[in-house]
Amino acid sequence: MVMLLPRPALLWLLAGCMGVYAREEPPKARDPNVKSIPIEVEFKIHGQGNLHADGMAMWLTKQRATPGPVFGSTDRFEGLGIFFDTYKNSRPGVVFPYVMAMLGDGQTTYDKAHDGKDNELAGCSARGLRGAQIPTKFRLTYIQDKSLKLELQYKAKEDWTLCFDIQDVKIPSVAYLGFSAETGELSDNHDIISVEARNLYNSQQYAESPRKDRKIGGKAKGKNYDPNRGQQSGGWTWFLLKIVLVFLVLGGAYVGYTMYRTSKKSSRF
């Protein structure tokens, strides 16, 4: 699925407000044959001046996004949150902007005072992410119940920087995809330009699927299907047709020659 917005979706512009963007339709249970879910998003964080806050988030949660204190969305969420934090509250030794993942259990509160230090599943510093001169993107790849990888593009086009790649990660089988942003006393712009999300199937599971009615090219392909059978029968048909055409040509030539000799003999008399 590719979702191209007609214009950048401004999640946040003015100071002291929050914005949420989420899917309207209810989510569906994930297909058990889906092996991984890659999500690629083009976005832009920008504004005037040197002071800016607070950041934006991407969500894959069991509940639909509602306004709240965690980058504009609700706290105590169940699922995955990816936070793009542009304002440093209290994390000594950490360079901001800082990108981190949090896996919520529906009960744990986000530690906003310390920029989510105690909640962090994995993360990385991304100096230059805000106000970058190239299209900024992130690519999140979730391999079902196994791993989670986040890559960032903000230094140069097609130059992807690995933020984290962690194992043993599980997110809800039914999840909403959404985005949110928040500011405090300072203002900033958070633009979602395009979102591309798709399912990659486990080819081995799909090949071993018990369905007997699978069709390729409009014709059923059974267990004993021979892909060369049609080509072989077509070859023999064409060969026989050429033989028949040769005999027809020879027969026509013989008949014509016989009629010619008959007409010559008749002309002598």
PDB file of C-alpha atoms in Angstrom:
ATOM      1  CA  MET A   1       0.000   0.000   0.000  1.00  0.00           C
ATOM      2  CA  VAL A   2       1.344   3.419  -0.928  1.00  0.00           C
ATOM      3  CA  MET A   3      -0.320   6.479   0.573  1.00  0.00           C
ATOM      4  CA  LEU A   4       0.698   9.738  -1.079  1.00  0.00           C
ATOM      5  CA  LEU A   5      -0.806  12.762   0.587  1.00  0.00           C
ATOM      6  CA  PRO A   6      -1.932  15.616  -1.712  1.00  0.00           C
ATOM      7  CA  ARG A   7       0.185  17.989   0.354  1.00  0.00           C
ATOM      8  CA  PRO A   8       2.320  17.608   3.479  1.00  0.00           C
ATOM      9  CA  ALA A   9       0.133  16.667   6.436  1.00  0.00           C
ATOM     10  CA  LEU A  10       1.017  19.277   9.050  1.00  0.00           C
ATOM     11  CA  LEU A  11       0.789  17.447  12.328  1.00  0.00           C
ATOM     12  CA  TRP A  12       1.952  20.464  14.236  1.00  0.00           C
ATOM     13  CA  LEU A  13       2.508  24.135  13.620  1.00  0.00           C
ATOM     14  CA  LEU A  14       1.642  26.333  16.608  1.00  0.00           C
ATOM     15  CA  ALA A  15       3.141  26.248  20.077  1.00  0.00           C
ATOM     16  CA  GLY A  16       1.388  24.457  22.895  1.00  0.00           C
ATOM     17  CA  CYS A  17      -0.715  22.107  20.752  1.00  0.00           C
ATOM     18  CA  MET A  18      -0.734  18.547  19.535  1.00  0.00           C
ATOM     19  CA  GLY A  19      -1.885  16.732  16.428  1.00  0.00           C
ATOM     20  CA  VAL A  20      -2.732  13.138  15.555  1.00  0.00           C
ATOM     21  CA  TYR A  21      -3.013  11.425  12.181  1.00  0.00           C
ATOM     22  CA  ALA A  22      -4.272   7.834  12.093  1.00  0.00           C
ATOM     23  CA  ARG A  23      -6.116   5.353   9.901  1.00  0.00           C
ATOM     24  CA  GLU A  24      -9.876   5.718  10.071  1.00  0.00           C
ATOM     25  CA  GLU A  25     -10.862   2.132   9.264  1.00  0.00           C
ATOM     26  CA  PRO A  26     -10.573  -0.642  11.878  1.00  0.00           C
ATOM     27  CA  PRO A  27      -7.430  -2.757  11.553  1.00  0.00           C
ATOM     28  CA  LYS A  28      -7.537  -6.404  10.508  1.00  0.00           C
ATOM     29  CA  ALA A  29      -5.717  -9.373  11.949  1.00  0.00           C
ATOM     30  CA  ARG A  30      -2.350  -9.899  10.310  1.00  0.00           C
ATOM     31  CA  ASP A  31      -2.157 -12.732   7.769  1.00  0.00           C
ATOM     32  CA  PRO A  32      -0.154 -15.589   9.371  1.00  0.00           C
ATOM     33  CA  ASN A  33       1.748 -16.002   6.084  1.00  0.00           C
ATOM     34  CA  VAL A  34       3.101 -12.446   6.276  1.00  0.00           C
ATOM     35  CA  LYS A  35       6.800 -12.680   6.991  1.00  0.00           C
ATOM     36  CA  SER A  36       7.675  -9.018   7.427  1.00  0.00           C
ATOM     37  CA  ILE A  37       6.142  -5.550   7.352  1.00  0.00           C
ATOM     38  CA  PRO A  38       8.363  -2.792   5.919  1.00  0.00           C
ATOM     39  CA  ILE A  39       7.142   0.789   6.387  1.00  0.00           C
ATOM     40  CA  GLU A  40       8.883   3.692   4.647  1.00  0.00           C
ATOM     41  CA  VAL A  41       7.937   7.265   5.471  1.00  0.00           C
ATOM     42  CA  GLU A  42       9.119  10.545   4.009  1.00  0.00           C
ATOM     43  CA  PHE A  43       8.795  13.370   6.510  1.00  0.00           C
ATOM     44  CA  LYS A  44      10.199  16.771   7.347  1.00  0.00           C
ATOM     45  CA  ILE A  45      10.822  18.472  10.683  1.00  0.00           C
ATOM     46  CA  HIS A  46      11.559  22.168  10.267  1.00  0.00           C
ATOM     47  CA  GLY A  47      10.878  25.654  11.593  1.00  0.00           C
ATOM     48  CA  GLN A  48      12.373  29.043  12.240  1.00  0.00           C
ATOM     49  CA  GLY A  49      14.966  29.895  14.853  1.00  0.00           C
ATOM     50  CA  ASN A  50      17.290  27.768  16.948  1.00  0.00           C
ATOM     51  CA  LEU A  51      14.789  26.816  19.656  1.00  0.00           C
ATOM     52  CA  HIS A  52      12.265  24.130  18.756  1.00  0.00           C
ATOM     53  CA  ALA A  53      10.335  21.285  20.329  1.00  0.00           C
ATOM     54  CA  ASP A  54       9.143  18.655  20.983  1.00  0.00           C
ATOM     55  CA  GLY A  55       9.014  16.030  18.232  1.00  0.00           C
ATOM     56  CA  MET A  56       6.846  13.464  16.473  1.00  0.00           C
ATOM     57  CA  ALA A  57       6.032   9.766  16.684  1.00  0.00           C
ATOM     58  CA  MET A  58       4.943   6.824  14.586  1.00  0.00           C
ATOM     59  CA  TRP A  59       2.618   4.266  16.171  1.00  0.00           C
ATOM     60  CA  LEU A  60       1.703   0.621  15.646  1.00  0.00           C
ATOM     61  CA  THR A  61      -0.734   0.125  18.502  1.00  0.00           C
ATOM     62  CA  LYS A  62      -3.688  -1.989  19.442  1.00  0.00           C
ATOM     63  CA  GLN A  63      -5.781   1.098  20.210  1.00  0.00           C
ATOM     64  CA  ARG A  64      -6.604   3.855  17.774  1.00  0.00           C
ATOM     65  CA  ALA A  65      -4.590   7.018  18.403  1.00  0.00           C
ATOM     66  CA  THR A  66      -6.161   9.689  20.601  1.00  0.00           C
ATOM     67  CA  PRO A  67      -4.633  12.999  21.788  1.00  0.00           C
ATOM     68  CA  GLY A  68      -2.379  12.669  24.799  1.00  0.00           C
ATOM     69  CA  PRO A  69       0.935  13.660  26.419  1.00  0.00           C
ATOM     70  CA  VAL A  70       3.306  11.343  24.513  1.00  0.00           C
ATOM     71  CA  PHE A  71       4.301  13.305  21.405  1.00  0.00           C
ATOM     72  CA  GLY A  72       0.678  14.251  20.969  1.00  0.00           C
ATOM     73  CA  SER A  73      -0.800  10.771  21.524  1.00  0.00           C
ATOM     74  CA  THR A  74      -2.094   8.783  24.448  1.00  0.00           C
ATOM     75  CA  ASP A  75       0.065   7.385  27.234  1.00  0.00           C
ATOM     76  CA  ARG A  76       0.013   3.769  28.489  1.00  0.00           C
ATOM     77  CA  PHE A  77      -0.379   2.469  24.964  1.00  0.00           C
ATOM     78  CA  GLU A  78      -0.130  -1.161  23.886  1.00  0.00           C
ATOM     79  CA  GLY A  79       2.152  -1.713  20.928  1.00  0.00           C
ATOM     80  CA  LEU A  80       5.101   0.046  19.330  1.00  0.00           C
ATOM     81  CA  GLY A  81       6.021   3.720  19.375  1.00  0.00           C
ATOM     82  CA  ILE A  82       8.898   5.238  17.376  1.00  0.00           C
ATOM     83  CA  PHE A  83       9.774   8.678  18.791  1.00  0.00           C
ATOM     84  CA  PHE A  84      11.656  11.450  16.988  1.00  0.00           C
ATOM     85  CA  ASP A  85      12.569  13.652  19.941  1.00  0.00           C
ATOM     86  CA  THR A  86      13.940  17.094  19.000  1.00  0.00           C
ATOM     87  CA  TYR A  87      14.102  18.634  22.481  1.00  0.00           C
ATOM     88  CA  LYS A  88      16.405  17.517  25.279  1.00  0.00           C
ATOM     89  CA  ASN A  89      14.874  17.540  28.756  1.00  0.00           C
ATOM     90  CA  SER A  90      17.254  15.521  30.900  1.00  0.00           C
ATOM     91  CA  ARG A  91      19.546  12.978  29.229  1.00  0.00           C
ATOM     92  CA  PRO A  92      23.174  13.906  29.902  1.00  0.00           C
ATOM     93  CA  GLY A  93      25.632  12.798  27.238  1.00  0.00           C
ATOM     94  CA  VAL A  94      22.981  12.163  24.588  1.00  0.00           C
ATOM     95  CA  VAL A  95      22.952  14.161  21.340  1.00  0.00           C
ATOM     96  CA  PHE A  96      19.562  15.349  20.053  1.00  0.00           C
ATOM     97  CA  PRO A  97      17.528  14.871  17.903  1.00  0.00           C
ATOM     98  CA  TYR A  98      17.207  11.406  19.335  1.00  0.00           C
ATOM     99  CA  VAL A  99      15.215   8.554  17.778  1.00  0.00           C
ATOM    100  CA  MET A 100      14.028   5.714  19.997  1.00  0.00           C
ATOM    101  CA  ALA A 101      11.598   2.819  20.128  1.00  0.00           C
ATOM    102  CA  MET A 102       9.320   1.961  23.033  1.00  0.00           C
ATOM    103  CA  LEU A 103       7.258  -1.200  23.364  1.00  0.00           C
ATOM    104  CA  GLY A 104       4.208  -0.394  25.475  1.00  0.00           C
ATOM    105  CA  ASP A 105       2.310  -2.992  27.498  1.00  0.00           C
ATOM    106  CA  GLY A 106      -0.800  -0.892  28.127  1.00  0.00           C
ATOM    107  CA  GLN A 107       0.256  -0.102  31.709  1.00  0.00           C
ATOM    108  CA  THR A 108       3.686   1.540  31.627  1.00  0.00           C
ATOM    109  CA  THR A 109       3.873   5.342  31.581  1.00  0.00           C
ATOM    110  CA  TYR A 110       6.298   7.150  29.260  1.00  0.00           C
ATOM    111  CA  ASP A 111       9.067   8.864  31.252  1.00  0.00           C
ATOM    112  CA  LYS A 112       8.799  12.284  29.626  1.00  0.00           C
ATOM    113  CA  ALA A 113      10.940  14.059  32.222  1.00  0.00           C
ATOM    114  CA  HIS A 114      13.956  11.969  31.227  1.00  0.00           C
ATOM    115  CA  ASP A 115      13.128  11.692  27.496  1.00  0.00           C
ATOM    116  CA  GLY A 116      12.038   8.086  27.813  1.00  0.00           C
ATOM    117  CA  LYS A 117      15.347   6.819  29.167  1.00  0.00           C
ATOM    118  CA  ASP A 118      13.754   4.053  31.247  1.00  0.00           C
ATOM    119  CA  ASN A 119      11.355   3.095  28.444  1.00  0.00           C
ATOM    120  CA  GLU A 120      13.864   2.832  25.624  1.00  0.00           C
ATOM    121  CA  LEU A 121      13.919  -0.437  23.699  1.00  0.00           C
ATOM    122  CA  ALA A 122      16.611   0.858  21.315  1.00  0.00           C
ATOM    123  CA  GLY A 123      17.605   4.204  19.848  1.00  0.00           C
ATOM    124  CA  CYS A 124      20.202   6.442  18.237  1.00  0.00           C
ATOM    125  CA  SER A 125      21.243  10.079  17.937  1.00  0.00           C
ATOM    126  CA  ALA A 126      20.488  11.736  14.597  1.00  0.00           C
ATOM    127  CA  ARG A 127      22.179  15.126  14.492  1.00  0.00           C
ATOM    128  CA  GLY A 128      21.060  16.903  11.327  1.00  0.00           C
ATOM    129  CA  LEU A 129      17.733  15.116  11.039  1.00  0.00           C
ATOM    130  CA  ARG A 130      15.788  18.290  11.717  1.00  0.00           C
ATOM    131  CA  GLY A 131      16.058  20.837   8.932  1.00  0.00           C
ATOM    132  CA  ALA A 132      17.968  18.494   6.613  1.00  0.00           C
ATOM    133  CA  GLN A 133      18.608  19.720   3.066  1.00  0.00           C
ATOM    134  CA  ILE A 134      17.526  16.427   1.488  1.00  0.00           C
ATOM    135  CA  PRO A 135      14.260  14.466   1.741  1.00  0.00           C
ATOM    136  CA  THR A 136      14.332  12.850   5.186  1.00  0.00           C
ATOM    137  CA  LYS A 137      12.973   9.335   5.470  1.00  0.00           C
ATOM    138  CA  PHE A 138      12.844   6.434   7.843  1.00  0.00           C
ATOM    139  CA  ARG A 139      12.384   2.770   7.025  1.00  0.00           C
ATOM    140  CA  LEU A 140      11.057   0.410   9.677  1.00  0.00           C
ATOM    141  CA  THR A 141      11.205  -3.345   9.028  1.00  0.00           C
ATOM    142  CA  TYR A 142       9.431  -5.711  11.389  1.00  0.00           C
ATOM    143  CA  ILE A 143       9.970  -9.448  10.913  1.00  0.00           C
ATOM    144  CA  GLN A 144       7.058 -11.154  12.602  1.00  0.00           C
ATOM    145  CA  ASP A 145       7.789 -12.020  16.237  1.00  0.00           C
ATOM    146  CA  LYS A 146      11.542 -11.906  15.533  1.00  0.00           C
ATOM    147  CA  SER A 147      13.223  -8.578  14.885  1.00  0.00           C
ATOM    148  CA  LEU A 148      12.782  -4.852  14.420  1.00  0.00           C
ATOM    149  CA  LYS A 149      15.099  -2.650  12.351  1.00  0.00           C
ATOM    150  CA  LEU A 150      15.050   1.113  11.827  1.00  0.00           C
ATOM    151  CA  GLU A 151      17.051   2.949   9.154  1.00  0.00           C
ATOM    152  CA  LEU A 152      17.244   6.712   8.580  1.00  0.00           C
ATOM    153  CA  GLN A 153      17.975   8.832   5.514  1.00  0.00           C
ATOM    154  CA  TYR A 154      19.004  12.384   6.386  1.00  0.00           C
ATOM    155  CA  LYS A 155      22.674  12.765   5.418  1.00  0.00           C
ATOM    156  CA  ALA A 156      22.432  12.123   1.663  1.00  0.00           C
ATOM    157  CA  LYS A 157      19.945  10.600  -0.776  1.00  0.00           C
ATOM    158  CA  GLU A 158      19.965   6.795  -0.731  1.00  0.00           C
ATOM    159  CA  ASP A 159      22.427   6.887   2.166  1.00  0.00           C
ATOM    160  CA  TRP A 160      20.653   4.870   4.865  1.00  0.00           C
ATOM    161  CA  THR A 161      22.007   4.992   8.400  1.00  0.00           C
ATOM    162  CA  LEU A 162      21.202   2.069  10.681  1.00  0.00           C
ATOM    163  CA  CYS A 163      19.619   3.323  13.895  1.00  0.00           C
ATOM    164  CA  PHE A 164      18.988  -0.058  15.506  1.00  0.00           C
ATOM    165  CA  ASP A 165      18.403  -3.719  14.720  1.00  0.00           C
ATOM    166  CA  ILE A 166      17.065  -5.717  17.662  1.00  0.00           C
ATOM    167  CA  GLN A 167      15.795  -9.260  18.145  1.00  0.00           C
ATOM    168  CA  ASP A 168      12.886 -10.914  19.974  1.00  0.00           C
ATOM    169  CA  VAL A 169      10.325  -8.166  19.358  1.00  0.00           C
ATOM    170  CA  LYS A 170       6.586  -8.791  19.243  1.00  0.00           C
ATOM    171  CA  ILE A 171       3.895  -6.260  18.414  1.00  0.00           C
ATOM    172  CA  PRO A 172       0.116  -6.827  18.509  1.00  0.00           C
ATOM    173  CA  SER A 173      -1.228  -8.925  15.634  1.00  0.00           C
ATOM    174  CA  VAL A 174      -3.928  -6.272  15.182  1.00  0.00           C
ATOM    175  CA  ALA A 175      -2.503  -2.749  15.105  1.00  0.00           C
ATOM    176  CA  TYR A 176      -3.313   0.771  13.946  1.00  0.00           C
ATOM    177  CA  LEU A 177      -0.687   2.708  12.007  1.00  0.00           C
ATOM    178  CA  GLY A 178      -0.647   6.373  13.016  1.00  0.00           C
ATOM    179  CA  PHE A 179       1.444   9.504  13.487  1.00  0.00           C
ATOM    180  CA  SER A 180       1.397  12.295  16.045  1.00  0.00           C
ATOM    181  CA  ALA A 181       3.364  15.375  17.045  1.00  0.00           C
ATOM    182  CA  GLU A 182       3.561  17.813  19.969  1.00  0.00           C
ATOM    183  CA  THR A 183       5.161  21.071  21.037  1.00  0.00           C
ATOM    184  CA  GLY A 184       5.345  22.880  24.337  1.00  0.00           C
ATOM    185  CA  GLU A 185       6.214  26.549  24.663  1.00  0.00           C
ATOM    186  CA  LEU A 186       8.187  26.332  21.420  1.00  0.00           C
ATOM    187  CA  SER A 187       6.852  25.676  17.929  1.00  0.00           C
ATOM    188  CA  ASP A 188       7.927  23.481  15.030  1.00  0.00           C
ATOM    189  CA  ASN A 189       6.562  21.890  11.866  1.00  0.00           C
ATOM    190  CA  HIS A 190       6.216  18.130  11.398  1.00  0.00           C
ATOM    191  CA  ASP A 191       5.246  17.163   7.841  1.00  0.00           C
ATOM    192  CA  ILE A 192       4.267  13.656   6.778  1.00  0.00           C
ATOM    193  CA  ILE A 193       4.829  13.658   3.016  1.00  0.00           C
ATOM    194  CA  SER A 194       4.336  10.022   2.019  1.00  0.00           C
ATOM    195  CA  VAL A 195       3.775   6.646   3.667  1.00  0.00           C
ATOM    196  CA  GLU A 196       4.510   3.302   2.031  1.00  0.00           C
ATOM    197  CA  ALA A 197       3.593   0.108   3.855  1.00  0.00           C
ATOM    198  CA  ARG A 198       3.377  -3.393   2.432  1.00  0.00           C
ATOM    199  CA  ASN A 199       3.296  -7.041   3.484  1.00  0.00           C
ATOM    200  CA  LEU A 200       6.060  -9.436   2.446  1.00  0.00           C
ATOM    201  CA  TYR A 201       4.909 -13.038   2.443  1.00  0.00           C
ATOM    202  CA  ASN A 202       6.850 -16.102   3.494  1.00  0.00           C
ATOM    203  CA  SER A 203       7.414 -17.701   0.088  1.00  0.00           C
ATOM    204  CA  GLN A 204       7.888 -21.192   1.558  1.00  0.00           C
ATOM    205  CA  GLN A 205       4.608 -21.080   3.468  1.00  0.00           C
ATOM    206  CA  TYR A 206       2.817 -19.687   0.428  1.00  0.00           C
ATOM    207  CA  ALA A 207       4.219 -22.449  -1.805  1.00  0.00           C
ATOM    208  CA  GLU A 208       3.093 -25.094   0.691  1.00  0.00           C
ATOM    209  CA  SER A 209      -0.400 -23.620   1.000  1.00  0.00           C
ATOM    210  CA  PRO A 210      -3.036 -26.414   0.871  1.00  0.00           C
ATOM    211  CA  ARG A 211      -5.332 -24.452  -1.429  1.00  0.00           C
ATOM    212  CA  LYS A 212      -6.149 -26.480  -4.572  1.00  0.00           C
ATOM    213  CA  ASP A 213      -7.875 -23.719  -6.458  1.00  0.00           C
ATOM    214  CA  ARG A 214      -4.818 -21.496  -6.876  1.00  0.00           C
ATOM    215  CA  LYS A 215      -4.691 -20.121 -10.424  1.00  0.00           C
ATOM    216  CA  ILE A 216      -1.870 -18.661 -12.431  1.00  0.00           C
ATOM    217  CA  GLY A 217      -2.643 -16.811 -15.643  1.00  0.00           C
ATOM    218  CA  GLY A 218      -6.316 -17.769 -15.394  1.00  0.00           C
ATOM    219  CA  LYS A 219      -5.730 -21.554 -15.552  1.00  0.00           C
ATOM    220  CA  ALA A 220      -5.577 -23.918 -12.631  1.00  0.00           C
ATOM    221  CA  LYS A 221      -2.171 -25.452 -11.982  1.00  0.00           C
ATOM    222  CA  GLY A 222      -2.601 -28.801 -10.272  1.00  0.00           C
ATOM    223  CA  LYS A 223      -0.026 -30.941  -8.541  1.00  0.00           C
ATOM    224  CA  ASN A 224       0.748 -32.839 -11.772  1.00  0.00           C
ATOM    225  CA  TYR A 225       0.879 -29.740 -13.927  1.00  0.00           C
ATOM    226  CA  ASP A 226       3.606 -29.840 -16.593  1.00  0.00           C
ATOM    227  CA  PRO A 227       4.543 -26.337 -17.792  1.00  0.00           C
ATOM    228  CA  ASN A 228       5.962 -27.761 -21.066  1.00  0.00           C
ATOM    229  CA  ARG A 229       2.887 -29.793 -21.932  1.00  0.00           C
ATOM    230  CA  GLY A 230       1.159 -26.980 -23.808  1.00  0.00           C
ATOM    231  CA  GLN A 231       4.331 -26.091 -25.686  1.00  0.00           C
ATOM    232  CA  GLN A 232       4.895 -29.733 -26.753  1.00  0.00           C
ATOM    233  CA  SER A 233       1.330 -30.211 -28.028  1.00  0.00           C
ATOM    234  CA  GLY A 234       1.501 -26.876 -29.831  1.00  0.00           C
ATOM    235  CA  GLY A 235       4.754 -27.925 -31.553  1.00  0.00           C
ATOM    236  CA  TRP A 236       3.286 -31.199 -32.858  1.00  0.00           C
ATOM    237  CA  THR A 237       0.147 -29.439 -34.115  1.00  0.00           C
ATOM    238  CA  TRP A 238       2.196 -26.953 -36.112  1.00  0.00           C
ATOM    239  CA  PHE A 239       4.396 -29.737 -37.550  1.00  0.00           C
ATOM    240  CA  LEU A 240       1.354 -31.718 -38.775  1.00  0.00           C
ATOM    241  CA  LEU A 241      -0.196 -28.568 -40.195  1.00  0.00           C
ATOM    242  CA  LYS A 242       2.932 -27.875 -42.239  1.00  0.00           C
ATOM    243  CA  ILE A 243       2.859 -31.424 -43.660  1.00  0.00           C
ATOM    244  CA  VAL A 244      -0.786 -31.017 -44.692  1.00  0.00           C
ATOM    245  CA  LEU A 245       0.014 -27.685 -46.347  1.00  0.00           C
ATOM    246  CA  VAL A 246       2.889 -29.258 -48.327  1.00  0.00           C
ATOM    247  CA  PHE A 247       0.626 -32.023 -49.616  1.00  0.00           C
ATOM    248  CA  LEU A 248      -2.052 -29.498 -50.546  1.00  0.00           C
ATOM    249  CA  VAL A 249       0.470 -27.440 -52.522  1.00  0.00           C
ATOM    250  CA  LEU A 250       1.844 -30.520 -54.321  1.00  0.00           C
ATOM    251  CA  GLY A 251      -1.665 -31.784 -55.037  1.00  0.00           C
ATOM    252  CA  GLY A 252      -2.703 -28.410 -56.417  1.00  0.00           C
ATOM    253  CA  ALA A 253       0.400 -28.281 -58.620  1.00  0.00           C
ATOM    254  CA  TYR A 254      -0.306 -31.791 -59.988  1.00  0.00           C
ATOM    255  CA  VAL A 255      -3.937 -30.976 -60.768  1.00  0.00           C
ATOM    256  CA  GLY A 256      -2.895 -27.780 -62.502  1.00  0.00           C
ATOM    257  CA  TYR A 257      -0.264 -29.557 -64.562  1.00  0.00           C
ATOM    258  CA  THR A 258      -2.734 -32.296 -65.606  1.00  0.00           C
ATOM    259  CA  MET A 259      -5.306 -29.724 -66.709  1.00  0.00           C
ATOM    260  CA  TYR A 260      -2.621 -27.892 -68.699  1.00  0.00           C
ATOM    261  CA  ARG A 261      -1.576 -31.074 -70.583  1.00  0.00           C
ATOM    262  CA  THR A 262      -5.219 -31.878 -71.320  1.00  0.00           C
ATOM    263  CA  SER A 263      -5.821 -28.428 -72.770  1.00  0.00           C
ATOM    264  CA  LYS A 264      -2.685 -28.702 -74.967  1.00  0.00           C
ATOM    265  CA  LYS A 265      -3.811 -32.031 -76.422  1.00  0.00           C
ATOM    266  CA  SER A 266      -7.271 -30.629 -77.163  1.00  0.00           C
ATOM    267  CA  SER A 267      -5.786 -27.659 -79.036  1.00  0.00           C
ATOM    268  CA  ARG A 268      -4.005 -29.986 -81.552  1.00  0.00           C
ATOM    269  CA  PHE A 269      -7.352 -31.089 -82.881  1.00  0.00           C
TER     270      PHE A 269
END
